mmCIF file of C-alpha atoms in Angstrom:
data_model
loop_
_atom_site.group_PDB
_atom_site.id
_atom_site.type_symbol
_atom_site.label_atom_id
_atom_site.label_comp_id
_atom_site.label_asym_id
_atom_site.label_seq_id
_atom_site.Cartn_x
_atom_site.Cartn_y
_atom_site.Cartn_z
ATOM 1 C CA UNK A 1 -9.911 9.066 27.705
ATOM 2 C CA UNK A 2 -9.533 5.760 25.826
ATOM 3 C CA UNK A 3 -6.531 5.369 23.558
ATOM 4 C CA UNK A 4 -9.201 3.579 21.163
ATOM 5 C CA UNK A 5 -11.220 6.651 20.969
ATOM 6 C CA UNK A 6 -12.873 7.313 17.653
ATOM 7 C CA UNK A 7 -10.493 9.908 16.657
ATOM 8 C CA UNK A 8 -7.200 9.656 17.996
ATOM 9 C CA UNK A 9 -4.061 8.102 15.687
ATOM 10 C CA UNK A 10 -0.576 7.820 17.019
ATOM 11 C CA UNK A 11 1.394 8.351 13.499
ATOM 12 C CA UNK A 12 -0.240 11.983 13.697
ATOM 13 C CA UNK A 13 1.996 12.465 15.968
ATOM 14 C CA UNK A 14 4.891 9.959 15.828
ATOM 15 C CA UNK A 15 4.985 9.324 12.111
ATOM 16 C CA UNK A 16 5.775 10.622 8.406
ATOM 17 C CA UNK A 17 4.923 9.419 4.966
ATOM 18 C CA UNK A 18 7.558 11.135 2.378
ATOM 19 C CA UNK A 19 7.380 10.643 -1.629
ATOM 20 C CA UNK A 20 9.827 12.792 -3.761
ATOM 21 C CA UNK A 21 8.244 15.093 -6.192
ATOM 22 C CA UNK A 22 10.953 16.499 -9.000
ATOM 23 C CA UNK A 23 14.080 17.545 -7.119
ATOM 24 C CA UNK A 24 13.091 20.306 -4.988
ATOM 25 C CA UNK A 25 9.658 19.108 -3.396
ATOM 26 C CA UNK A 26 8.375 16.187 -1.267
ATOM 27 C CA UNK A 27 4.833 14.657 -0.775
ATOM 28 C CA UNK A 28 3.935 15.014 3.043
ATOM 29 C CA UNK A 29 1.266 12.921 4.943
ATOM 30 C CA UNK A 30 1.546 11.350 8.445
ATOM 31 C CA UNK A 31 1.513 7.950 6.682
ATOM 32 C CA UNK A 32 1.254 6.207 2.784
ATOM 33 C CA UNK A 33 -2.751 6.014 3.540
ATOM 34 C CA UNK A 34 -3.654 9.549 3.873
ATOM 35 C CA UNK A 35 -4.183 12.349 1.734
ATOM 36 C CA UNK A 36 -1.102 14.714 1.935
ATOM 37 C CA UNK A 37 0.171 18.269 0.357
ATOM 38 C CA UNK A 38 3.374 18.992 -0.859
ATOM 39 C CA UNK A 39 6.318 21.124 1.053
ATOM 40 C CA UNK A 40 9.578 22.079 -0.286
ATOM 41 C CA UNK A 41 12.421 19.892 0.531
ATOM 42 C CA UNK A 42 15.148 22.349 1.632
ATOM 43 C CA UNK A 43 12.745 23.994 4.506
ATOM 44 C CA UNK A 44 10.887 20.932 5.451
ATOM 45 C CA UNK A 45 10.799 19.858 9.041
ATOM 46 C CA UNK A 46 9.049 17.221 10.603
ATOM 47 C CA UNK A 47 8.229 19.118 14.302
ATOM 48 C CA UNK A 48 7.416 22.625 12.511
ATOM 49 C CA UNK A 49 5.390 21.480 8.956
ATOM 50 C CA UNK A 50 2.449 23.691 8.704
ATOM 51 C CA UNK A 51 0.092 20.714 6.988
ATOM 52 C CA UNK A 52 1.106 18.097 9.834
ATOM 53 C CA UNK A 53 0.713 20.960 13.132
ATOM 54 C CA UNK A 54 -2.408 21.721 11.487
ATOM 55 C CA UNK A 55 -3.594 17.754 11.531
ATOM 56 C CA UNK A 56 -2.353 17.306 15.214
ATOM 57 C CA UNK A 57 -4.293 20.572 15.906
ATOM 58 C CA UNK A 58 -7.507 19.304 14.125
ATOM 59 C CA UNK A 59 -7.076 15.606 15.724
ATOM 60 C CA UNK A 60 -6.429 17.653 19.409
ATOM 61 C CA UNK A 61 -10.089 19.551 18.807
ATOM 62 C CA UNK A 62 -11.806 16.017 18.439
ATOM 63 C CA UNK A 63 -11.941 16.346 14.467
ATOM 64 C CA UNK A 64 -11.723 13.559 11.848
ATOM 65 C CA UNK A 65 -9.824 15.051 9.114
ATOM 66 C CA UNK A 66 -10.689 14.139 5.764
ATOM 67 C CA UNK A 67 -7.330 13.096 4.831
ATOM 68 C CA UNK A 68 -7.774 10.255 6.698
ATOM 69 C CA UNK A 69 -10.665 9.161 4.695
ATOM 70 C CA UNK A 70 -9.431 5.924 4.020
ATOM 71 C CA UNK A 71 -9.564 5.043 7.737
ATOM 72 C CA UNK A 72 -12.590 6.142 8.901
ATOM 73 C CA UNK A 73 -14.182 4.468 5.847
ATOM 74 C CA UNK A 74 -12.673 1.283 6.555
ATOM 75 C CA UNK A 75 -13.695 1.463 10.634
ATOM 76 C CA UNK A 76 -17.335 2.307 9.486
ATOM 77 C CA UNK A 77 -17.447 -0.918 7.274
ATOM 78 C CA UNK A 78 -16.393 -3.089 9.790
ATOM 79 C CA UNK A 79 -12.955 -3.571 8.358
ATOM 80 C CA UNK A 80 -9.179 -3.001 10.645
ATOM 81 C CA UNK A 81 -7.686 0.163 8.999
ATOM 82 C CA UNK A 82 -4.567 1.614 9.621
ATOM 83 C CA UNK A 83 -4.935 3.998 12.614
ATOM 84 C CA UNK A 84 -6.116 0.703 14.570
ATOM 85 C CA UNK A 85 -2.978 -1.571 13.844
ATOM 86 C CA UNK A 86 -1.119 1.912 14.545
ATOM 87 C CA UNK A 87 -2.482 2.188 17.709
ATOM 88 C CA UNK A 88 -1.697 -1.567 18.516
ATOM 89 C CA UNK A 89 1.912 -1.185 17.306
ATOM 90 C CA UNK A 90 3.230 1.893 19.292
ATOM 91 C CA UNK A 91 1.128 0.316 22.555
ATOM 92 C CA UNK A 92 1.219 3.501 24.213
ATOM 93 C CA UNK A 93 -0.569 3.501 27.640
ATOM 94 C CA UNK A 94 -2.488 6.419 27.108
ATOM 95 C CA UNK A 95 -3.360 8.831 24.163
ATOM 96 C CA UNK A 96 -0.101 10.525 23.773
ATOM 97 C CA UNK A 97 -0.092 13.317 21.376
ATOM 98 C CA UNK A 98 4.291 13.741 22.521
ATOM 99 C CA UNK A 99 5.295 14.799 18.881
ATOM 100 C CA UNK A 100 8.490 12.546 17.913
ATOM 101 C CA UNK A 101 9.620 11.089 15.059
ATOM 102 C CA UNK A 102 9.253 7.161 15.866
ATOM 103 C CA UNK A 103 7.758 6.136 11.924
ATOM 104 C CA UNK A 104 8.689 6.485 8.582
ATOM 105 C CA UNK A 105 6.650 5.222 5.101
ATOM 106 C CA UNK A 106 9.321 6.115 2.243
ATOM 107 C CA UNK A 107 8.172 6.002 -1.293
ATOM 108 C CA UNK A 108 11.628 4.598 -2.421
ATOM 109 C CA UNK A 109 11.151 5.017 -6.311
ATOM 110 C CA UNK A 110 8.537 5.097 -8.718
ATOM 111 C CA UNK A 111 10.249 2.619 -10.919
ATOM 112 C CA UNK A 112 8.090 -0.154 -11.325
ATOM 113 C CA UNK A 113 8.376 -3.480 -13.987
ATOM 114 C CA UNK A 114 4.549 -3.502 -14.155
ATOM 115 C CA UNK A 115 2.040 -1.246 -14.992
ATOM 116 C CA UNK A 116 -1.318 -2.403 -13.223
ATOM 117 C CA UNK A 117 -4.676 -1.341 -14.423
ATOM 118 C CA UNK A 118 -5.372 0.544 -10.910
ATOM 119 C CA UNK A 119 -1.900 2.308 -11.363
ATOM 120 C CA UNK A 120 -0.703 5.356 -13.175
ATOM 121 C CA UNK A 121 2.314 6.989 -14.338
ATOM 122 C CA UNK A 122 2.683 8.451 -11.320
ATOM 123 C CA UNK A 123 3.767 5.398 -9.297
ATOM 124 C CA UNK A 124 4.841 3.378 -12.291
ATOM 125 C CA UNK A 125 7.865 3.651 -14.907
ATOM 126 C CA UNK A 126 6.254 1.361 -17.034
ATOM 127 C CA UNK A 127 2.651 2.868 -17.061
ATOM 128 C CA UNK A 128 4.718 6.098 -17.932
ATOM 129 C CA UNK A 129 6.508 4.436 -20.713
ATOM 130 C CA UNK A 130 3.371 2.936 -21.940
ATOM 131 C CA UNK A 131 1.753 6.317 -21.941
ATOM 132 C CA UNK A 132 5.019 7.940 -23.636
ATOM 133 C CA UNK A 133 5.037 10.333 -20.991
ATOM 134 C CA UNK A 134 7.523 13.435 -21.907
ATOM 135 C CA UNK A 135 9.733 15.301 -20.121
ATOM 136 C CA UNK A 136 7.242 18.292 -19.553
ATOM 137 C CA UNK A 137 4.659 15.581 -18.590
ATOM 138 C CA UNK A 138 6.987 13.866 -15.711
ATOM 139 C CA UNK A 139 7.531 17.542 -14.444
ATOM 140 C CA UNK A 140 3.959 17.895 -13.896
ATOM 141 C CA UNK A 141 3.214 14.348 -12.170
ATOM 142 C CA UNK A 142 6.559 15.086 -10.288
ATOM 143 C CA UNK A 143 8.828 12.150 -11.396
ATOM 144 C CA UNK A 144 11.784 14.186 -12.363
ATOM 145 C CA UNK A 145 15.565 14.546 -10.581
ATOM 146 C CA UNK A 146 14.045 12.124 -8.092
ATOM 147 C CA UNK A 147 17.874 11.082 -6.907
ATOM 148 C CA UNK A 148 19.101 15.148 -6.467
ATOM 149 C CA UNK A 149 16.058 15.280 -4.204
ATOM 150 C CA UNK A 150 18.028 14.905 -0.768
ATOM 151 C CA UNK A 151 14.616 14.720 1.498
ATOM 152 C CA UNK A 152 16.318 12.026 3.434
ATOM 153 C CA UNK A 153 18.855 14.080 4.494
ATOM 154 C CA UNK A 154 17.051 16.451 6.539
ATOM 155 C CA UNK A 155 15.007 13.438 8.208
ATOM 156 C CA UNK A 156 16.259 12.438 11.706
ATOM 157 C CA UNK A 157 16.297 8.430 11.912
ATOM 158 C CA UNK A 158 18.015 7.983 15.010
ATOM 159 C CA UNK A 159 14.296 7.137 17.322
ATOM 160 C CA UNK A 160 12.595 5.152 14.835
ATOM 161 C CA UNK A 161 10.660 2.144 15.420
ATOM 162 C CA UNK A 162 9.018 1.498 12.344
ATOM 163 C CA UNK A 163 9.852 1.533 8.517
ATOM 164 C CA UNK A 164 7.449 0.806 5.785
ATOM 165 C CA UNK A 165 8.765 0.963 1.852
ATOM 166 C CA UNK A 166 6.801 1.125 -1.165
ATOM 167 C CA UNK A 167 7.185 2.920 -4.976
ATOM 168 C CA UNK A 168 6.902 2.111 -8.128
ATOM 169 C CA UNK A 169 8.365 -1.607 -6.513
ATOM 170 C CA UNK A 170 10.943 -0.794 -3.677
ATOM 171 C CA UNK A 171 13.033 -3.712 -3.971
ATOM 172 C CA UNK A 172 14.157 -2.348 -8.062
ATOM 173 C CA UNK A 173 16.672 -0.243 -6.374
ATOM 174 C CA UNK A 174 18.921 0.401 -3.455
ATOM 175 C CA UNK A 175 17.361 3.459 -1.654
ATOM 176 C CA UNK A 176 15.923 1.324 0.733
ATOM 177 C CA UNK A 177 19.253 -0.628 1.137
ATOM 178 C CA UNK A 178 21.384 2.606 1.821
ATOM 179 C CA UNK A 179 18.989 3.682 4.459
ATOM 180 C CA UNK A 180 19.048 0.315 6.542
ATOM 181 C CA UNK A 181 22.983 0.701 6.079
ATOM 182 C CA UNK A 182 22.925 4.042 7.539
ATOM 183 C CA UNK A 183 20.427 2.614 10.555
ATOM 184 C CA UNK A 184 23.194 0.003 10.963
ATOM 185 C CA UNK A 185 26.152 2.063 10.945
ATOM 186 C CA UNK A 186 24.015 4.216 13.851
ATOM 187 C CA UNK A 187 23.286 1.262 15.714
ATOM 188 C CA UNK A 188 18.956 1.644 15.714
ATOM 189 C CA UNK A 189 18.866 -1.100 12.675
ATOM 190 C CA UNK A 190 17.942 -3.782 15.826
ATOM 191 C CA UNK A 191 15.130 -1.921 17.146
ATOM 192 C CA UNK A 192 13.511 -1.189 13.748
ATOM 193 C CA UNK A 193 10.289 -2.796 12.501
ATOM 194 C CA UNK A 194 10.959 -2.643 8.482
ATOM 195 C CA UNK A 195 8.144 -3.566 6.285
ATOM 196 C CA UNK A 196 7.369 -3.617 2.512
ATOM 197 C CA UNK A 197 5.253 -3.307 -0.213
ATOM 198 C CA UNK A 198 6.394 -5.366 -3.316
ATOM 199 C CA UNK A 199 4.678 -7.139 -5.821
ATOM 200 C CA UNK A 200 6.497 -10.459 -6.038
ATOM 201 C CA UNK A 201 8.514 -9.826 -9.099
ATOM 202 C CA UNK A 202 11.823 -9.210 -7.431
ATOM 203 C CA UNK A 203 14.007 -11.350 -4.791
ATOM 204 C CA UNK A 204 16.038 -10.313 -2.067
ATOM 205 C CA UNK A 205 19.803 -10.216 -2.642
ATOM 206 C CA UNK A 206 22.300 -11.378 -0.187
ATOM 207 C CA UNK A 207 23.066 -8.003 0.939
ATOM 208 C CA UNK A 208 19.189 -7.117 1.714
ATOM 209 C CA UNK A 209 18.958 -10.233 3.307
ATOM 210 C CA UNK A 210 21.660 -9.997 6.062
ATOM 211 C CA UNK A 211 20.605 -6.491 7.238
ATOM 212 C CA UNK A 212 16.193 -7.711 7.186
ATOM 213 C CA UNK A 213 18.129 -10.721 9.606
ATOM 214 C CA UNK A 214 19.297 -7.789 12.327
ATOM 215 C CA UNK A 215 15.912 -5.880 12.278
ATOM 216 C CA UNK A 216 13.490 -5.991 15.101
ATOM 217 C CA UNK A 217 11.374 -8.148 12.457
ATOM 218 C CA UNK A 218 10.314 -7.570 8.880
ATOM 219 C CA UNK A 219 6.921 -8.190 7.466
ATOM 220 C CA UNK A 220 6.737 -8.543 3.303
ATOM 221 C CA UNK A 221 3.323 -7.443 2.443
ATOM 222 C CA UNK A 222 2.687 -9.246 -1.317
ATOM 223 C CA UNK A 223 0.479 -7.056 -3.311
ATOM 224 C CA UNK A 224 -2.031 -9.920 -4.485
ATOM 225 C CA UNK A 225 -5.539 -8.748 -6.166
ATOM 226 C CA UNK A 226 -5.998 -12.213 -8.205
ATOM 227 C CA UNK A 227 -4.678 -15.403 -9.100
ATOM 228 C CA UNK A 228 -4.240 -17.210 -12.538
ATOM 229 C CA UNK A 229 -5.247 -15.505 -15.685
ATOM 230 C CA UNK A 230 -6.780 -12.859 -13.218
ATOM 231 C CA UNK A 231 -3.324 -11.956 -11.654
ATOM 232 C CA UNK A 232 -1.982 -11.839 -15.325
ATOM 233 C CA UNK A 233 -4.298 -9.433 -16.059
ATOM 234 C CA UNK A 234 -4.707 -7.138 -13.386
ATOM 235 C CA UNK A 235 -0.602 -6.972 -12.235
ATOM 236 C CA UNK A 236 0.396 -6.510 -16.391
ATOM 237 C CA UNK A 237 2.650 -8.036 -17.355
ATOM 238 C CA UNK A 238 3.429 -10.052 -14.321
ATOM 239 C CA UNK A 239 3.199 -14.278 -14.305
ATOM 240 C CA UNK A 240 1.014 -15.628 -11.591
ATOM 241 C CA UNK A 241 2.924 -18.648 -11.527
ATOM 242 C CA UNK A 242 6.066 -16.675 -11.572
ATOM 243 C CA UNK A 243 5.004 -14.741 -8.276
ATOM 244 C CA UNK A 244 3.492 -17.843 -6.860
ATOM 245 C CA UNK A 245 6.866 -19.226 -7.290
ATOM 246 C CA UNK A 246 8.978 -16.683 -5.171
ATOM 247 C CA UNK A 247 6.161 -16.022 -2.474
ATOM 248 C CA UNK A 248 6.371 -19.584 -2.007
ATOM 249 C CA UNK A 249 10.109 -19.741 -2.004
ATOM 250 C CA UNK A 250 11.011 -16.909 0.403
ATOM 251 C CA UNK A 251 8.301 -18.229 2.703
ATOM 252 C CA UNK A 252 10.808 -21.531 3.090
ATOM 253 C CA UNK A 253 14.147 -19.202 2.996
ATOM 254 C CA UNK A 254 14.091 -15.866 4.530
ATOM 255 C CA UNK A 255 15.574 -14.922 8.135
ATOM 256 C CA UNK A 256 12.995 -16.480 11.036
ATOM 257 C CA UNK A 257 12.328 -12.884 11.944
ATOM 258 C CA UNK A 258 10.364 -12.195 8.401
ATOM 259 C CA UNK A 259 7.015 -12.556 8.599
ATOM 260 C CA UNK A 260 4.307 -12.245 5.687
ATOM 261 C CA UNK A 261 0.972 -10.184 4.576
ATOM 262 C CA UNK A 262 -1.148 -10.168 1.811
ATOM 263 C CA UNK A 263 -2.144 -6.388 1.021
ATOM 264 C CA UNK A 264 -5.080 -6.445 -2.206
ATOM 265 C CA UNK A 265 -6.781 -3.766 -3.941
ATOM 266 C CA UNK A 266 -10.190 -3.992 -4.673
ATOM 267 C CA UNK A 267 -12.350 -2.443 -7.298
ATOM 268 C CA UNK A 268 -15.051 -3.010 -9.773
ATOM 269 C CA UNK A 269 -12.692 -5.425 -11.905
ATOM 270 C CA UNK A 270 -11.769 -7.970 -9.306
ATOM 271 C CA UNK A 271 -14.369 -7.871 -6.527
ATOM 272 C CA UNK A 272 -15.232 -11.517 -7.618
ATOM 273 C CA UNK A 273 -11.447 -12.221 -7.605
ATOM 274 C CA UNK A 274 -11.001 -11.595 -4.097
ATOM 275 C CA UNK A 275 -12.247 -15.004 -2.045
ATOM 276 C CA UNK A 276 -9.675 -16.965 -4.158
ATOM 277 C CA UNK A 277 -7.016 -14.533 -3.384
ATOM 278 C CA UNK A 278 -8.032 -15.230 0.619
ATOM 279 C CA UNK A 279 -8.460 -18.917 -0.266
ATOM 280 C CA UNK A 280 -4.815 -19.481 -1.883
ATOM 281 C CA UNK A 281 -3.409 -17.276 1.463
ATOM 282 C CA UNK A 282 -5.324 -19.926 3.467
ATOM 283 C CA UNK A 283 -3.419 -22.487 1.943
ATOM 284 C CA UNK A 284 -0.113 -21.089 1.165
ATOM 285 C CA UNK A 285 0.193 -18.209 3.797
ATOM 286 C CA UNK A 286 -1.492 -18.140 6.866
ATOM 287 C CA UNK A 287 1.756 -18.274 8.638
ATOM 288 C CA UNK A 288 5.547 -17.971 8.049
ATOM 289 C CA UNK A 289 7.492 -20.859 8.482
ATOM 290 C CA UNK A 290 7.836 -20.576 11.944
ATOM 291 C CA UNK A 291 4.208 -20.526 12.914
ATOM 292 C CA UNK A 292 3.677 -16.677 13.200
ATOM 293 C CA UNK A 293 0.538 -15.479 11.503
ATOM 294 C CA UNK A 294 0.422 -13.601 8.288
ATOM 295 C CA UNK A 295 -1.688 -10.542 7.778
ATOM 296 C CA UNK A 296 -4.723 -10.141 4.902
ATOM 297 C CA UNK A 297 -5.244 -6.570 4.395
ATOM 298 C CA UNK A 298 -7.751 -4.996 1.567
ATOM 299 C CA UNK A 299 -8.028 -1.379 0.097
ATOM 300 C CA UNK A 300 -10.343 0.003 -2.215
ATOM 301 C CA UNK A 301 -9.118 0.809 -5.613
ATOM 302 C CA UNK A 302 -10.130 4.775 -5.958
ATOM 303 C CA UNK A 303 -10.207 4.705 -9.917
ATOM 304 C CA UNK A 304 -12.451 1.819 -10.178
ATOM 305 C CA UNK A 305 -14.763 2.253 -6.998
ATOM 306 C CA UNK A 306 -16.663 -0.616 -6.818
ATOM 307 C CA UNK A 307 -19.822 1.071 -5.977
ATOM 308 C CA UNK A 308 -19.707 1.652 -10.538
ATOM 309 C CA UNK A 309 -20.747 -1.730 -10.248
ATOM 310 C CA UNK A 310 -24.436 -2.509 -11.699
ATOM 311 C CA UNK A 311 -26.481 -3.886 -8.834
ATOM 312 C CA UNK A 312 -26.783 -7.491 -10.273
ATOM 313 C CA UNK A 313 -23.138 -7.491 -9.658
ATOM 314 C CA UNK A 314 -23.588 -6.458 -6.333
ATOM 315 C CA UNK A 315 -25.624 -8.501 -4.890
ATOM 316 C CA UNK A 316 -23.922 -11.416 -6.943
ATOM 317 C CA UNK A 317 -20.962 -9.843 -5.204
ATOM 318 C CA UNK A 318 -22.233 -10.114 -1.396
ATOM 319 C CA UNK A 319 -23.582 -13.399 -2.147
ATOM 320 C CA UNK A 320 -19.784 -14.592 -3.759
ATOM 321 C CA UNK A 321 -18.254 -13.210 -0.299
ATOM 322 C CA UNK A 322 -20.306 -13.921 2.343
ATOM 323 C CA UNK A 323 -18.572 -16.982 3.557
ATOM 324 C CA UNK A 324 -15.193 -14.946 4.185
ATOM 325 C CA UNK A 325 -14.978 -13.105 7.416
ATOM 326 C CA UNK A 326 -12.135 -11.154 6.333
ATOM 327 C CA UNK A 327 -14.451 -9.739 3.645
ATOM 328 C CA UNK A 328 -16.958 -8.744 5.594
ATOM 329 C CA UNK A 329 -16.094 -4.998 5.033
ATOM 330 C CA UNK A 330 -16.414 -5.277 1.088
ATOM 331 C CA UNK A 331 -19.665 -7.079 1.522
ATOM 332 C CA UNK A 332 -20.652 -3.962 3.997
ATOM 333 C CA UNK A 333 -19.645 -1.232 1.327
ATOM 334 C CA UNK A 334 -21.577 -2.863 -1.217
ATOM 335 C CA UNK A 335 -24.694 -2.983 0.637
ATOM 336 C CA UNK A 336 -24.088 0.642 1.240
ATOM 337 C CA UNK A 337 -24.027 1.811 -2.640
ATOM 338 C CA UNK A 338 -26.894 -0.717 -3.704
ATOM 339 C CA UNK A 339 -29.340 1.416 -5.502
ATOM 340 C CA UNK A 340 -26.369 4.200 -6.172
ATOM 341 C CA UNK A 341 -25.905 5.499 -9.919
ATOM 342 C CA UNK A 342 -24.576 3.044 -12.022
ATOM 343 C CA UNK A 343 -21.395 4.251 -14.047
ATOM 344 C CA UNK A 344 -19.879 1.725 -16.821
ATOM 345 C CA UNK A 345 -16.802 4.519 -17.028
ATOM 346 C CA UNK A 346 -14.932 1.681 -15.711
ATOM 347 C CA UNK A 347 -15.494 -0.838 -18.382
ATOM 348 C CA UNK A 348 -14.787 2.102 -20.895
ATOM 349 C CA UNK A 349 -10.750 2.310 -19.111
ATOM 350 C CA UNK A 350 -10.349 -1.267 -19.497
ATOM 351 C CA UNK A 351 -11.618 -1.433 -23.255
ATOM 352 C CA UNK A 352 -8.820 1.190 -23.950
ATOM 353 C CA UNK A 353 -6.580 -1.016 -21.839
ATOM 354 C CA UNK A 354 -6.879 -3.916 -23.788
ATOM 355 C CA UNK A 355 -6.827 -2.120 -27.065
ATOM 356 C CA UNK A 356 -3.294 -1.254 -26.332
ATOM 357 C CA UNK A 357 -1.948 -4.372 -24.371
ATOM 358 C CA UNK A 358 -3.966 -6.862 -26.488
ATOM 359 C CA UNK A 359 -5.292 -8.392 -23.150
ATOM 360 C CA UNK A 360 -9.372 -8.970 -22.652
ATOM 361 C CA UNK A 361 -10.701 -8.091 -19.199
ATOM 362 C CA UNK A 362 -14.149 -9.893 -20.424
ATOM 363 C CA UNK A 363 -11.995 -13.759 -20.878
ATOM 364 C CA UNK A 364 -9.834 -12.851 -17.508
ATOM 365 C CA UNK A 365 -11.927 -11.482 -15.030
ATOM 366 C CA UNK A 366 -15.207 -13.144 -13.173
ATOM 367 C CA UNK A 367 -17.467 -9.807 -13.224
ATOM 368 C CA UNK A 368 -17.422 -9.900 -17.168
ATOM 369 C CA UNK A 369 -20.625 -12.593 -16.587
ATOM 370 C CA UNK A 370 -22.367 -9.226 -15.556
ATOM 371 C CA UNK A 371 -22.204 -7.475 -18.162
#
C-alpha cells in the first residue's frame, strides 16, 4: 500500500499535541490541528492513552476520523493540509504504524498581548481580560494553575524529531526555552526540527537565539491574516508596521538554519484580505536570506466560516482570488457553499467588537463593500 493513501497519517502514530487544562488535566490530540479530549495528567501516557489507541485503531480499519476534519477538508479543496507535509517530513518508506514518540506540538501558554477577533479567552490573556473573565470562569475554560501542571514531566523527549510551539504567543515566556535547554543538556537539541507559531509582536532574546542556532533547523511561522489598517484590526491591538518591522528584521538576522512561513486564518472578515497578505510574502518572504523557500499556509477561521458570507461576496470573493494559486482551495470552498444559508451572525460579533474596542470592521476591512 501507498504511504500517500487517503487515510494514513504518521503523527497518529509518532506524534502528540499537549495543551494544559487547570493543574491536573491536559488537552490530548495527535497534533495542534485535530480535535482532541482531555486525560488527566498524573496517569497520562503517550503508548497506552485510550483516545490516541482508539485513533490508531480507527486509522488501522481504513477510517477517517472526524477529528481530523481539518485535513480531509483541506485535501478535498485542493489545498496541502497537515497529514501531507507530515507524511513528507518523517519520509518513512512505507506506511509505518511503529508507535513512538518522534513529535511534539506544545501549547506553551495561553498568555497572549493580543486579543484577535477569531480568538477567545481560551487561547488569549488579553481576550480574557477584556471579557473580565473570573476565577470560576478560567476554571471552566481550563486556564488555571497552568505552571503546577507538570504534563511535561511524564513526556519522554529523548527520540524526537520535531517540535512545534504555539499559545496564547509562545515566545511571552520561557516554557519553550527550558524545554530546548533540557533537549540540550540530553544531547537530541541537534537533531530536532523546532518550529513556531508567533504573531510578530515579540523578538528573540540572545538566549533563544543560540539554542534555535544548534537545532536541526527552525521554521518561524508569522501568523499574518492582513496588512495595514486590516492587520490593525483583525490582530487587536497589534501595529502592522510594527510586525512588518521585526518580520523584516529577523529575516536579515537570525541563525542561517531559520527558515520562514506565513500561517493565515481565513474567515468571513478577511477573505478579501488574503491576496495582499500572499502578495506582501511575494515580496518580502518568499525565501530566507539564504535562498531557502518560505512556506504560505491558510486555515479556516471556525467562528466566522466563510461560507456566512452572502453570495455577492462570494463570487466577488472567487473572482478577487483567482489569480493566486496558493488560494485555489479558498476559491474551491466557496464554490462549494454558493447557494448555502446566508447567516449575518458574523457581522453581529464584530458590531459588539467594535462597540467595546472603538474599532470599525466596516472602514478596515474590504468585505464591508458587501454589505
Amino acid at each position: 500500500m501507498s504511504k500517500n493513501s487517503a487515510n494514513w497519517c504518521p503523527e497518529i502514530y509518532r506524534s502528540v499535541f499537549i495543551d494544559r487544562y487547570n493543574s491536573d488535566q491536559v488537552l490530548v490530540s495527535p497534533c495542534c490541528q485535530a480535535h482532541g479530549v482531555l486525560e488527566p495528567v498524573d496517569t497520562f501516557d503517550f503508548y497506552k492513552s485510550p483516545f490516541l489507541n482508539d485513533l490508531r485503531n480507527r486509522f488501522n480499519l481504513g477510517e477517517k476520523p472526524n477529528n481530523c476534519e481539518r485535513c480531509w477538508q483541506a485535501e478535498t479543496h485542493g489545498t496541502k493540509s497537515r497529514r501531507q507535509s507530515a507524511i513528507e517530513f518523517f519520509n518513512l518508506p512505507t506506511e509505518d504504524r511503529t508507535v513512538m514518540l518522534e513529535g511534539l506540538d506544545h501549547n506553551t501558554t495561553w498568555a497572549c498581548n493580543l486579543a484577535c477577533i477569531m480568538c477567545s479567552p481560551a487561547y488569549s490573556s488579553t481576550w480574557a481580560k477584556e471579557e473580565k473573565i473570573n476565577h470560576t470562569e478560567l476554571d471552566k475554560i481550563g486556564r488555571l494553575f497552568l505552571k503546577s501542571n507538570n504534563i511535561l514531566n511524564r513526556i519522554d523527549t529523548t527520540l524526537l524529531k520535531k517540535l512545534h510551539f504555539n499559545g496564547g504567543e509562545p515566545l511571552l515566556n520561557n516554557d519553550h526555552v527550558k524545554l530546548l535547554q533540557q533537549l540540550q543538556n540530553n544531547n537530541v537539541l541537534k537533531n530536532v526540527f523546532v518550529s513556531y507559531n508567533t504573531n510578530g509582536t515579540v523578538l528573540p532574546d540572545k538566549t533563544l537565539i543560540d539554542l534555535w542556532s544548534q537545532t536541526r533547523l527552525v521554521k518561524i511561522f508569522f501568523s499574518i491574516d492582513a496588512v495595514g489598517d486590516a492587520f490593525d484590526y483583525v490582530r487587536w491591538p497589534a501595529n502592522w508596521k510594527e510586525v512588518e518591522k521585526n518580520i523584516l528584521y529577523l529575516k536579515e538576522t537570525l541563525p542561517s538554519n531559520v527558515m520562514f512561513g506565513i500561517n493565515t486564518t481565513v474567515g468571513s472578515y478577511n477573505v478579501f484580505e488574503i491576496r495582499h497578505v500572499v502578495e506582501w510574502f511575494n515580496r518580502h518572504l518568499y525565501t530566507n536570506r539564504e535562498g531557502d523557500k518560505s512556506d504560505f499556509s491558510w486555515q479556516t477561521a471556525d467562528n466566522y466560516d466563510m461560507q456566512e458570507l452572502n453570495n455577492s461576496a462570494k463570487h466577488a470573493a472567487i473572482r478577487y482570488l483567482s489569480s493566486f494559486k496558493e488560494l485555489q482551495g479558498i476559491i474551491s470552498y466557496l464554490q462549494s457553499t454558493l447557494g448555502n444559508v446566508v447567516s449575518n451572525e458574523w457581522i453581529t460579533k464584530l458590531d459588539k467588537l467594535d462597540q467595546k474596542r472603538g474599532n470599525s470592521w466596516r472602514n478596515s476591512l474590504r468585505v464591508a463593500q458587501y454589505y
